[in-house]
DNA sequence: TAGTGTTTACATTTAG
DNA sequence: CTAAATGTAAACACTA
């Protein structure tokens, strides 16, 4: 029993207002919206704008209402709303720049101090938002569930989340998902199970609780290298598992139930030859992917003591995730996850940087979307952008400009 | 018992 | 147009 229309076709606004094409999700909803018809640009569409601004103009006016469409496009507003530009890599920037009324629970957001500034920022944003963006905050984000899950995982210090943390992250970030929870949460669970790019990391006895942790498969780094966070060009598949699935269809063989979750897995390109065995389906032994230069994260129990109970294979798995999946700087090492501005690699890298910056910014007493970035945030030249390398214009034809 | 995880089926949307 | 990716629903099993 769901009110289908209200979920599928939010009348209040649309993220894809800058698109001249159909909404990838709800064409019936978005096709009528154009840049010019929008009273302001405070839909989620500003996400791209805001973050691009952050990475290229050092300033991102949250209210683009007065800005003529031409100006927008000249600034890169032709970009697909679903394409997360480098600055966008910070989940913070999504929430705050767009004034969605809340900031995501970054890095666990567990300390009282953090919560305090979080709430303060929330309150400030809410008050500010009232005036001009109310009607656009509850539109469906243009991100696929896979993207949302990826975001949630990436924003966590340990690069893994429980299911409920993923739920919470999404709801904090996108008000749209505060409703019809049963529906989309089912989809989230389905996505987690169905997609090989997500791996289950069992809890350790010292971290009891319900459900496992979910992490990104180390080789899934280039899932979105086409720049389109809305839809991957190719699903990340563990071919070994795929083969298992095929060969085991209608087969009760136990070996079929323990596919390798790491080896033999590959995104689009052909996979490397299988190497090791690993417990089960999605499951990998709990590991501690190197947190990305993140001083906020306290060492976990897993970090604190060696896991001597691991089999060599399991150890290899953990080594894979930690040192192969992520380099010491916390960046994906995957050969495909080069520094494309829209790659997951970028997402991870810059997200971490931005996380920290945003926290520092919140030290001002809450993030003010109207203020210029603080000095330390201004040097974003390391972030790729249209002005830096022309990426947006020449790359990711599926996501940028061409849509 | 509620939350979590898996799986199947089918619809919709998009890329090639 | 087709295949693939994605979204949704639902049934079922498992577990804290």
CSV table of C-alpha atoms (C1' of nucleotides) in Angstrom, one decimal:
chain,number,residue,atom,x,y,z
A,1,UNK,CA,0.0,0.0,0.0
A,2,UNK,CA,2.0,2.9,-1.2
A,3,UNK,CA,1.1,6.2,-2.6
A,4,UNK,CA,2.9,5.7,-5.8
A,5,UNK,CA,2.4,9.1,-7.3
A,6,UNK,CA,3.7,10.9,-4.4
A,7,UNK,CA,6.9,9.0,-4.4
A,8,UNK,CA,7.6,8.6,-8.0
A,9,UNK,CA,6.6,12.0,-9.1
A,10,UNK,CA,7.3,14.6,-6.5
A,11,UNK,CA,5.3,17.6,-7.6
A,12,UNK,CA,7.4,19.9,-5.5
A,13,UNK,CA,10.3,20.0,-7.7
A,14,UNK,CA,12.9,18.1,-9.6
A,15,UNK,CA,16.6,17.6,-9.4
A,16,UNK,CA,16.9,17.5,-13.1
A,17,UNK,CA,15.7,20.9,-13.9
A,18,UNK,CA,18.8,21.8,-15.7
A,19,UNK,CA,18.5,18.9,-18.0
A,20,UNK,CA,17.0,19.4,-21.3
A,21,UNK,CA,16.3,15.8,-21.6
A,22,UNK,CA,14.0,13.4,-19.8
A,23,UNK,CA,14.5,12.5,-16.3
A,24,UNK,CA,16.2,9.2,-16.0
A,25,UNK,CA,13.8,8.3,-13.3
A,26,UNK,CA,10.6,10.0,-13.8
A,27,UNK,CA,10.3,11.5,-17.2
A,28,UNK,CA,6.8,12.4,-16.6
A,29,UNK,CA,7.7,14.5,-13.7
A,30,UNK,CA,10.7,16.3,-15.0
A,31,UNK,CA,10.1,16.8,-18.7
A,32,UNK,CA,8.2,19.9,-18.0
A,33,UNK,CA,10.9,21.6,-16.1
A,34,UNK,CA,13.5,23.6,-17.8
A,35,UNK,CA,16.0,26.0,-16.5
A,36,UNK,CA,14.0,28.9,-17.6
A,37,UNK,CA,10.8,27.7,-16.1
A,38,UNK,CA,12.3,27.3,-12.7
A,39,UNK,CA,11.9,30.2,-10.4
A,40,UNK,CA,15.2,29.4,-8.8
A,41,UNK,CA,17.7,26.7,-8.9
A,42,UNK,CA,17.4,25.4,-5.5
A,43,UNK,CA,16.5,22.0,-6.6
A,44,UNK,CA,19.1,19.3,-6.1
A,45,UNK,CA,20.2,20.3,-9.4
A,46,UNK,CA,22.3,22.9,-7.7
A,47,UNK,CA,24.4,20.2,-6.4
A,48,UNK,CA,26.5,20.1,-9.4
A,49,UNK,CA,26.6,23.8,-9.6
A,50,UNK,CA,27.5,24.3,-6.0
A,51,UNK,CA,30.2,21.8,-6.1
A,52,UNK,CA,31.5,23.0,-9.3
A,53,UNK,CA,31.6,26.4,-7.9
A,54,UNK,CA,33.4,25.1,-5.0
A,55,UNK,CA,36.0,23.5,-7.1
A,56,UNK,CA,36.3,26.1,-9.7
A,57,UNK,CA,35.1,29.4,-8.5
A,58,UNK,CA,35.9,29.1,-4.8
A,59,UNK,CA,32.5,30.3,-4.1
A,60,UNK,CA,29.1,28.8,-4.5
A,61,UNK,CA,26.1,30.9,-4.2
A,62,UNK,CA,23.4,28.6,-3.0
A,63,UNK,CA,20.6,30.5,-4.6
A,64,UNK,CA,21.0,30.6,-8.3
A,65,UNK,CA,17.6,31.9,-8.8
A,66,UNK,CA,18.6,35.1,-10.5
A,67,UNK,CA,21.1,33.6,-12.7
A,68,UNK,CA,20.1,33.4,-16.3
A,69,UNK,CA,20.3,30.0,-17.9
A,70,UNK,CA,23.0,31.1,-20.3
A,71,UNK,CA,25.2,32.0,-17.4
A,72,UNK,CA,24.5,28.7,-15.9
A,73,UNK,CA,25.4,26.7,-18.9
A,74,UNK,CA,28.5,28.8,-19.4
A,75,UNK,CA,29.5,27.8,-16.0
A,76,UNK,CA,29.0,24.2,-16.7
A,77,UNK,CA,25.4,23.8,-15.8
A,78,UNK,CA,24.8,21.7,-18.8
A,79,UNK,CA,26.3,19.0,-16.7
A,80,UNK,CA,24.1,16.1,-15.8
A,81,UNK,CA,22.7,16.5,-12.4
A,82,UNK,CA,23.6,13.0,-11.6
A,83,UNK,CA,27.2,13.6,-12.4
A,84,UNK,CA,29.0,14.3,-9.3
A,85,UNK,CA,31.7,16.7,-9.9
A,86,UNK,CA,34.8,16.7,-7.9
A,87,UNK,CA,33.7,19.2,-5.3
A,88,UNK,CA,30.6,17.3,-5.0
A,89,UNK,CA,32.5,14.5,-3.8
A,90,UNK,CA,31.9,15.8,-0.4
A,91,UNK,CA,28.6,14.7,0.9
A,92,UNK,CA,28.6,17.7,3.0
A,93,UNK,CA,28.5,19.8,0.0
A,94,UNK,CA,25.4,18.1,-1.1
A,95,UNK,CA,23.5,18.9,2.0
A,96,UNK,CA,24.8,22.2,2.9
A,97,UNK,CA,25.2,23.8,-0.5
A,98,UNK,CA,21.8,22.9,-1.4
A,99,UNK,CA,20.3,23.6,1.9
A,100,UNK,CA,18.6,20.4,2.3
A,101,UNK,CA,18.1,21.1,5.8
A,102,UNK,CA,20.6,18.7,7.1
A,103,UNK,CA,24.0,17.6,7.0
A,104,UNK,CA,24.9,14.0,6.7
A,105,UNK,CA,26.2,12.2,9.8
A,106,UNK,CA,29.7,12.4,8.7
A,107,UNK,CA,32.2,10.1,10.0
A,108,UNK,CA,29.9,8.6,12.4
A,109,UNK,CA,29.0,12.0,13.8
A,110,UNK,CA,29.0,10.5,17.2
A,111,UNK,CA,30.8,13.1,19.3
A,112,UNK,CA,28.6,15.5,21.2
A,113,UNK,CA,30.6,18.4,19.9
A,114,UNK,CA,30.0,17.3,16.3
A,115,UNK,CA,26.4,16.7,17.0
A,116,UNK,CA,26.1,20.1,18.4
A,117,UNK,CA,27.6,21.9,15.4
A,118,UNK,CA,25.6,19.6,13.2
A,119,UNK,CA,22.4,20.6,14.9
A,120,UNK,CA,23.3,24.2,14.8
A,121,UNK,CA,24.1,24.1,11.2
A,122,UNK,CA,20.9,22.2,10.6
A,123,UNK,CA,18.9,24.9,12.4
A,124,UNK,CA,20.6,27.7,10.6
A,125,UNK,CA,20.1,26.1,7.3
A,126,UNK,CA,16.6,25.3,8.0
A,127,UNK,CA,15.7,28.8,8.9
A,128,UNK,CA,17.5,30.1,5.8
A,129,UNK,CA,16.0,27.6,3.6
A,130,UNK,CA,12.5,28.4,4.5
A,131,UNK,CA,12.5,31.3,2.3
A,132,UNK,CA,13.3,29.9,-1.0
A,133,UNK,CA,13.9,26.3,-1.3
A,134,UNK,CA,11.2,24.6,0.6
A,135,UNK,CA,9.5,23.3,-2.4
A,136,UNK,CA,12.5,21.6,-3.9
A,137,UNK,CA,13.9,19.8,-1.0
A,138,UNK,CA,11.8,16.7,-1.2
A,139,UNK,CA,12.2,15.8,-4.8
A,140,UNK,CA,13.8,12.5,-5.6
A,141,UNK,CA,17.5,12.7,-5.9
A,142,UNK,CA,18.9,11.7,-9.3
A,143,UNK,CA,21.2,9.2,-7.7
A,144,UNK,CA,20.7,5.5,-8.0
A,145,UNK,CA,20.5,3.4,-4.9
A,146,UNK,CA,23.9,2.1,-5.7
A,147,UNK,CA,25.2,5.6,-5.8
A,148,UNK,CA,23.6,6.4,-2.5
A,149,UNK,CA,25.0,3.4,-0.8
A,150,UNK,CA,28.4,4.1,-2.2
A,151,UNK,CA,28.2,7.6,-0.8
A,152,UNK,CA,27.2,6.3,2.5
A,153,UNK,CA,30.0,3.9,2.6
A,154,UNK,CA,32.5,6.4,1.4
A,155,UNK,CA,31.6,8.9,3.9
A,156,UNK,CA,32.2,6.6,6.8
A,157,UNK,CA,35.6,6.7,8.3
A,158,UNK,CA,36.1,3.0,8.1
A,159,UNK,CA,34.6,2.8,4.6
A,160,UNK,CA,32.0,0.5,5.8
A,161,UNK,CA,28.5,1.0,7.1
A,162,UNK,CA,25.8,-1.0,8.6
A,163,UNK,CA,22.5,-1.1,6.9
A,164,UNK,CA,20.9,1.2,9.3
A,165,UNK,CA,23.8,3.6,8.9
A,166,UNK,CA,23.2,3.6,5.2
A,167,UNK,CA,19.5,4.3,5.8
A,168,UNK,CA,20.3,7.1,8.1
A,169,UNK,CA,22.8,8.6,5.8
A,170,UNK,CA,20.4,8.7,3.0
A,171,UNK,CA,17.6,10.1,5.1
A,172,UNK,CA,19.8,12.8,6.6
A,173,UNK,CA,21.0,13.8,3.2
A,174,UNK,CA,17.9,13.6,1.2
A,175,UNK,CA,14.6,14.5,2.8
A,176,UNK,CA,12.9,12.7,0.0
A,177,UNK,CA,13.8,9.4,1.6
A,178,UNK,CA,12.3,10.2,4.9
A,179,UNK,CA,9.0,9.0,3.5
A,180,UNK,CA,8.0,5.7,2.1
A,181,UNK,CA,10.9,4.1,3.9
A,182,UNK,CA,9.7,0.6,3.5
A,183,UNK,CA,9.8,0.9,-0.2
A,184,UNK,CA,13.2,2.3,-0.7
A,185,UNK,CA,14.8,0.5,2.1
A,186,UNK,CA,13.8,-2.7,0.6
A,187,UNK,CA,15.4,-1.5,-2.6
A,188,UNK,CA,18.6,-0.7,-0.7
A,189,UNK,CA,18.7,-4.1,0.7
A,190,UNK,CA,18.1,-5.6,-2.6
A,191,UNK,CA,20.9,-3.5,-4.1
A,192,UNK,CA,23.3,-4.5,-1.4
A,193,UNK,CA,22.6,-8.1,-2.0
A,194,UNK,CA,22.3,-8.0,-5.7
A,195,UNK,CA,25.3,-6.0,-6.6
A,196,UNK,CA,28.7,-7.5,-6.3
A,197,UNK,CA,30.2,-4.2,-5.8
A,198,UNK,CA,29.0,-4.3,-2.2
A,199,UNK,CA,30.6,-6.8,0.2
A,200,UNK,CA,29.5,-7.8,3.5
A,201,UNK,CA,31.9,-7.5,6.4
A,202,UNK,CA,31.0,-9.5,9.4
A,203,UNK,CA,31.0,-7.9,12.8
A,204,UNK,CA,33.6,-8.9,15.3
A,205,UNK,CA,32.6,-10.1,18.7
A,206,UNK,CA,33.7,-6.8,20.2
A,207,UNK,CA,31.3,-5.0,18.0
A,208,UNK,CA,28.1,-6.8,18.5
A,209,UNK,CA,24.9,-5.7,16.9
A,210,UNK,CA,22.5,-6.6,14.2
A,211,UNK,CA,23.5,-7.0,10.7
A,212,UNK,CA,26.9,-6.9,9.1
A,213,UNK,CA,28.9,-4.0,7.8
A,214,UNK,CA,28.8,-3.3,4.1
A,215,UNK,CA,31.8,-2.1,2.2
A,216,UNK,CA,32.7,-1.4,-1.3
A,217,UNK,CA,34.5,-4.1,-3.2
A,218,UNK,CA,38.0,-2.8,-3.7
A,219,UNK,CA,37.8,-3.4,-7.4
A,220,UNK,CA,34.6,-1.4,-7.8
A,221,UNK,CA,36.4,1.8,-7.9
A,222,UNK,CA,35.6,2.6,-11.4
A,223,UNK,CA,32.0,1.8,-11.3
A,224,UNK,CA,31.1,5.4,-12.1
A,225,UNK,CA,34.1,6.4,-14.0
A,226,UNK,CA,31.9,7.5,-16.8
A,227,UNK,CA,30.9,10.2,-14.5
A,228,UNK,CA,27.3,9.3,-14.3
A,229,UNK,CA,26.2,8.5,-10.8
A,230,UNK,CA,22.8,7.9,-12.0
A,231,UNK,CA,23.6,4.8,-13.9
A,232,UNK,CA,26.7,2.9,-14.4
A,233,UNK,CA,27.8,2.0,-17.8
A,234,UNK,CA,28.4,-1.5,-16.7
A,235,UNK,CA,27.5,-3.3,-13.6
A,236,UNK,CA,30.4,-4.4,-11.4
A,237,UNK,CA,30.4,-8.1,-11.5
A,238,UNK,CA,32.3,-10.7,-9.8
A,239,UNK,CA,32.7,-13.1,-12.7
A,240,UNK,CA,33.6,-15.9,-10.5
A,241,UNK,CA,30.4,-15.5,-8.7
A,242,UNK,CA,28.7,-15.0,-11.9
A,243,UNK,CA,30.1,-18.3,-13.1
A,244,UNK,CA,29.0,-19.9,-9.9
A,245,UNK,CA,25.6,-18.5,-10.3
A,246,UNK,CA,25.4,-20.0,-13.7
A,247,UNK,CA,27.0,-23.3,-13.1
A,248,UNK,CA,25.1,-23.7,-9.9
A,249,UNK,CA,21.7,-22.9,-11.0
A,250,UNK,CA,19.6,-25.8,-9.9
A,251,UNK,CA,22.6,-27.2,-8.1
A,252,UNK,CA,22.8,-27.7,-4.4
A,253,UNK,CA,26.5,-28.1,-4.3
A,254,UNK,CA,28.0,-26.4,-1.3
A,255,UNK,CA,30.8,-25.0,-3.3
A,256,UNK,CA,28.4,-22.9,-5.0
A,257,UNK,CA,27.5,-21.2,-1.9
A,258,UNK,CA,31.0,-20.0,-1.2
A,259,UNK,CA,32.0,-17.9,-4.1
A,260,UNK,CA,34.9,-15.6,-3.8
A,261,UNK,CA,33.9,-12.1,-3.1
A,262,UNK,CA,37.2,-10.6,-4.0
A,263,UNK,CA,39.0,-12.5,-6.5
A,264,UNK,CA,37.8,-13.0,-10.0
A,265,UNK,CA,35.7,-9.9,-9.6
A,266,UNK,CA,35.9,-7.1,-12.0
A,267,UNK,CA,34.1,-4.1,-13.1
A,268,UNK,CA,33.8,-3.9,-16.8
A,269,UNK,CA,37.1,-5.2,-18.1
A,270,UNK,CA,37.9,-8.9,-18.0
A,271,UNK,CA,38.8,-10.1,-14.6
A,272,UNK,CA,42.2,-11.3,-13.4
A,273,UNK,CA,42.5,-15.0,-12.9
A,274,UNK,CA,41.0,-16.3,-9.7
A,275,UNK,CA,43.4,-16.5,-6.8
A,276,UNK,CA,42.0,-17.2,-3.5
A,277,UNK,CA,39.1,-18.5,-1.7
A,278,UNK,CA,37.0,-16.5,0.6
A,279,UNK,CA,34.2,-17.4,3.0
A,280,UNK,CA,31.0,-16.7,1.2
A,281,UNK,CA,29.0,-14.8,-1.3
A,282,UNK,CA,29.3,-11.1,-0.5
A,283,UNK,CA,30.9,-11.9,2.6
A,284,UNK,CA,34.5,-11.0,3.4
A,285,UNK,CA,36.1,-11.2,6.8
A,286,UNK,CA,36.0,-8.0,8.6
A,287,UNK,CA,38.8,-5.7,7.6
A,288,UNK,CA,39.9,-2.3,8.2
A,289,UNK,CA,40.3,-0.4,5.0
A,290,UNK,CA,42.7,2.3,5.5
A,291,UNK,CA,40.8,5.4,6.6
A,292,UNK,CA,41.5,8.2,4.3
A,293,UNK,CA,43.8,10.6,6.1
A,294,UNK,CA,41.2,11.0,8.6
A,295,UNK,CA,42.2,12.0,12.0
A,296,UNK,CA,38.7,11.9,13.3
A,297,UNK,CA,38.4,8.2,13.2
A,298,UNK,CA,39.6,6.5,16.3
A,299,UNK,CA,41.3,3.2,15.8
A,300,UNK,CA,38.8,0.4,15.8
A,301,UNK,CA,39.3,-2.8,17.7
A,302,UNK,CA,40.3,-4.4,14.5
A,303,UNK,CA,43.0,-1.8,14.1
A,304,UNK,CA,44.1,-2.1,17.6
A,305,UNK,CA,45.1,-5.7,17.5
A,306,UNK,CA,46.2,-8.0,14.9
A,307,UNK,CA,43.8,-10.6,13.9
A,308,UNK,CA,45.8,-13.7,14.5
A,309,UNK,CA,42.8,-16.0,13.9
A,310,UNK,CA,42.8,-15.3,10.2
A,311,UNK,CA,43.6,-18.0,7.8
A,312,UNK,CA,46.3,-17.0,5.3
A,313,UNK,CA,43.6,-16.6,2.6
A,314,UNK,CA,41.6,-14.3,4.8
A,315,UNK,CA,44.7,-12.4,5.6
A,316,UNK,CA,45.3,-12.0,2.0
A,317,UNK,CA,41.8,-10.8,1.6
A,318,UNK,CA,42.3,-8.1,4.2
A,319,UNK,CA,45.5,-7.2,2.7
A,320,UNK,CA,43.8,-6.9,-0.6
A,321,UNK,CA,41.2,-4.5,0.7
A,322,UNK,CA,43.5,-2.5,2.8
A,323,UNK,CA,46.6,-2.2,0.7
A,324,UNK,CA,45.4,-3.0,-2.8
A,325,UNK,CA,42.0,-1.5,-2.7
A,326,UNK,CA,43.2,1.5,-0.9
A,327,UNK,CA,46.6,3.0,-0.8
A,328,UNK,CA,48.0,4.5,2.4
A,329,UNK,CA,46.5,7.8,1.4
A,330,UNK,CA,43.1,6.2,1.3
A,331,UNK,CA,42.8,6.4,-2.4
A,332,UNK,CA,41.8,3.5,-4.5
A,333,UNK,CA,44.6,1.9,-6.2
A,334,UNK,CA,42.6,0.2,-8.7
A,335,UNK,CA,44.2,0.7,-12.1
A,336,UNK,CA,40.9,1.9,-13.5
A,337,UNK,CA,40.1,4.3,-10.8
A,338,UNK,CA,42.3,7.0,-12.2
A,339,UNK,CA,41.7,10.5,-11.2
A,340,UNK,CA,38.8,11.2,-13.3
A,341,UNK,CA,36.9,13.9,-11.6
A,342,UNK,CA,33.8,11.8,-11.5
A,343,UNK,CA,35.4,8.5,-10.5
A,344,UNK,CA,34.7,6.9,-7.3
A,345,UNK,CA,38.3,7.5,-6.7
A,346,UNK,CA,37.7,11.2,-6.8
A,347,UNK,CA,34.7,10.8,-4.7
A,348,UNK,CA,36.6,9.0,-2.0
A,349,UNK,CA,39.6,11.3,-2.2
A,350,UNK,CA,37.9,14.6,-2.2
A,351,UNK,CA,35.2,13.5,0.0
A,352,UNK,CA,37.7,12.9,2.7
A,353,UNK,CA,39.3,16.2,2.2
A,354,UNK,CA,36.0,18.0,2.1
A,355,UNK,CA,34.7,16.2,5.1
A,356,UNK,CA,37.5,17.6,7.1
A,357,UNK,CA,37.2,21.0,5.7
A,358,UNK,CA,33.5,21.1,6.3
A,359,UNK,CA,34.0,20.1,9.9
A,360,UNK,CA,36.5,22.9,10.3
A,361,UNK,CA,34.0,25.2,8.6
A,362,UNK,CA,31.4,24.2,11.1
A,363,UNK,CA,33.7,25.5,13.7
A,364,UNK,CA,32.4,28.9,12.6
A,365,UNK,CA,29.2,28.0,14.2
A,366,UNK,CA,27.6,26.1,11.5
A,367,UNK,CA,28.0,26.0,7.8
A,368,UNK,CA,26.8,29.1,6.1
A,369,UNK,CA,25.9,28.4,2.5
A,370,UNK,CA,26.2,32.0,1.7
A,371,UNK,CA,29.6,32.6,2.9
A,372,UNK,CA,32.7,32.3,0.8
A,373,UNK,CA,34.8,29.3,1.5
A,374,UNK,CA,37.3,29.7,4.2
A,375,UNK,CA,40.8,30.3,3.1
A,376,UNK,CA,41.9,26.8,3.7
A,377,UNK,CA,39.1,25.6,1.4
A,378,UNK,CA,39.9,27.9,-1.3
A,379,UNK,CA,42.8,26.1,-2.7
A,380,UNK,CA,40.9,23.5,-4.6
A,381,UNK,CA,43.1,23.7,-7.5
A,382,UNK,CA,44.0,20.1,-7.0
A,383,UNK,CA,40.4,19.2,-7.8
A,384,UNK,CA,39.9,18.6,-11.4
A,385,UNK,CA,37.4,20.9,-13.1
A,386,UNK,CA,36.5,22.3,-16.4
A,387,UNK,CA,38.8,25.2,-15.9
A,388,UNK,CA,41.6,23.0,-14.9
A,389,UNK,CA,41.7,20.4,-17.5
A,390,UNK,CA,38.6,20.7,-19.6
A,391,UNK,CA,37.4,17.3,-18.4
A,392,UNK,CA,33.8,18.2,-18.3
A,393,UNK,CA,33.7,19.2,-21.8
A,394,UNK,CA,35.7,16.4,-23.2
A,395,UNK,CA,34.9,13.5,-21.1
A,396,UNK,CA,32.1,11.5,-19.8
A,397,UNK,CA,29.9,12.1,-22.8
A,398,UNK,CA,27.1,10.2,-21.1
A,399,UNK,CA,26.9,12.5,-18.2
A,400,UNK,CA,28.1,15.9,-19.1
A,401,UNK,CA,26.7,18.3,-21.5
A,402,UNK,CA,25.4,15.7,-23.9
A,403,UNK,CA,22.4,15.1,-21.8
B,1,DT,C1',9.5,-9.7,16.7
B,2,DA,C1',11.8,-6.4,14.0
B,3,DG,C1',15.6,-5.9,11.4
B,4,DT,C1',18.6,-7.9,8.1
B,5,DG,C1',19.8,-10.4,4.0
B,6,DT,C1',18.8,-13.2,-0.2
B,7,DT,C1',16.3,-14.2,-4.1
B,8,DT,C1',12.9,-14.0,-7.7
B,9,DA,C1',10.0,-11.6,-10.7
B,10,DC,C1',8.6,-8.0,-13.3
B,11,DA,C1',8.5,-3.0,-14.8
B,12,DT,C1',10.9,0.9,-16.3
B,13,DT,C1',14.7,3.4,-18.2
B,14,DT,C1',18.8,4.0,-20.8
B,15,DA,C1',22.9,3.0,-23.6
B,16,DG,C1',24.6,1.0,-27.6
C,1,DC,C1',15.3,-2.4,-31.1
C,2,DT,C1',17.6,-5.0,-27.6
C,3,DA,C1',20.3,-5.8,-23.7
C,4,DA,C1',21.5,-4.2,-19.5
C,5,DA,C1',21.0,-1.3,-15.5
C,6,DT,C1',17.9,0.0,-12.2
C,7,DG,C1',13.6,0.3,-9.3
C,8,DT,C1',10.0,-2.0,-6.9
C,9,DA,C1',7.5,-5.7,-4.7
C,10,DA,C1',7.3,-9.7,-2.3
C,11,DA,C1',8.4,-14.1,-0.2
C,12,DC,C1',11.3,-16.3,2.7
C,13,DA,C1',15.2,-17.3,6.0
C,14,DC,C1',18.0,-15.9,9.6
C,15,DT,C1',19.3,-13.6,13.9
C,16,DA,C1',19.9,-10.3,17.8
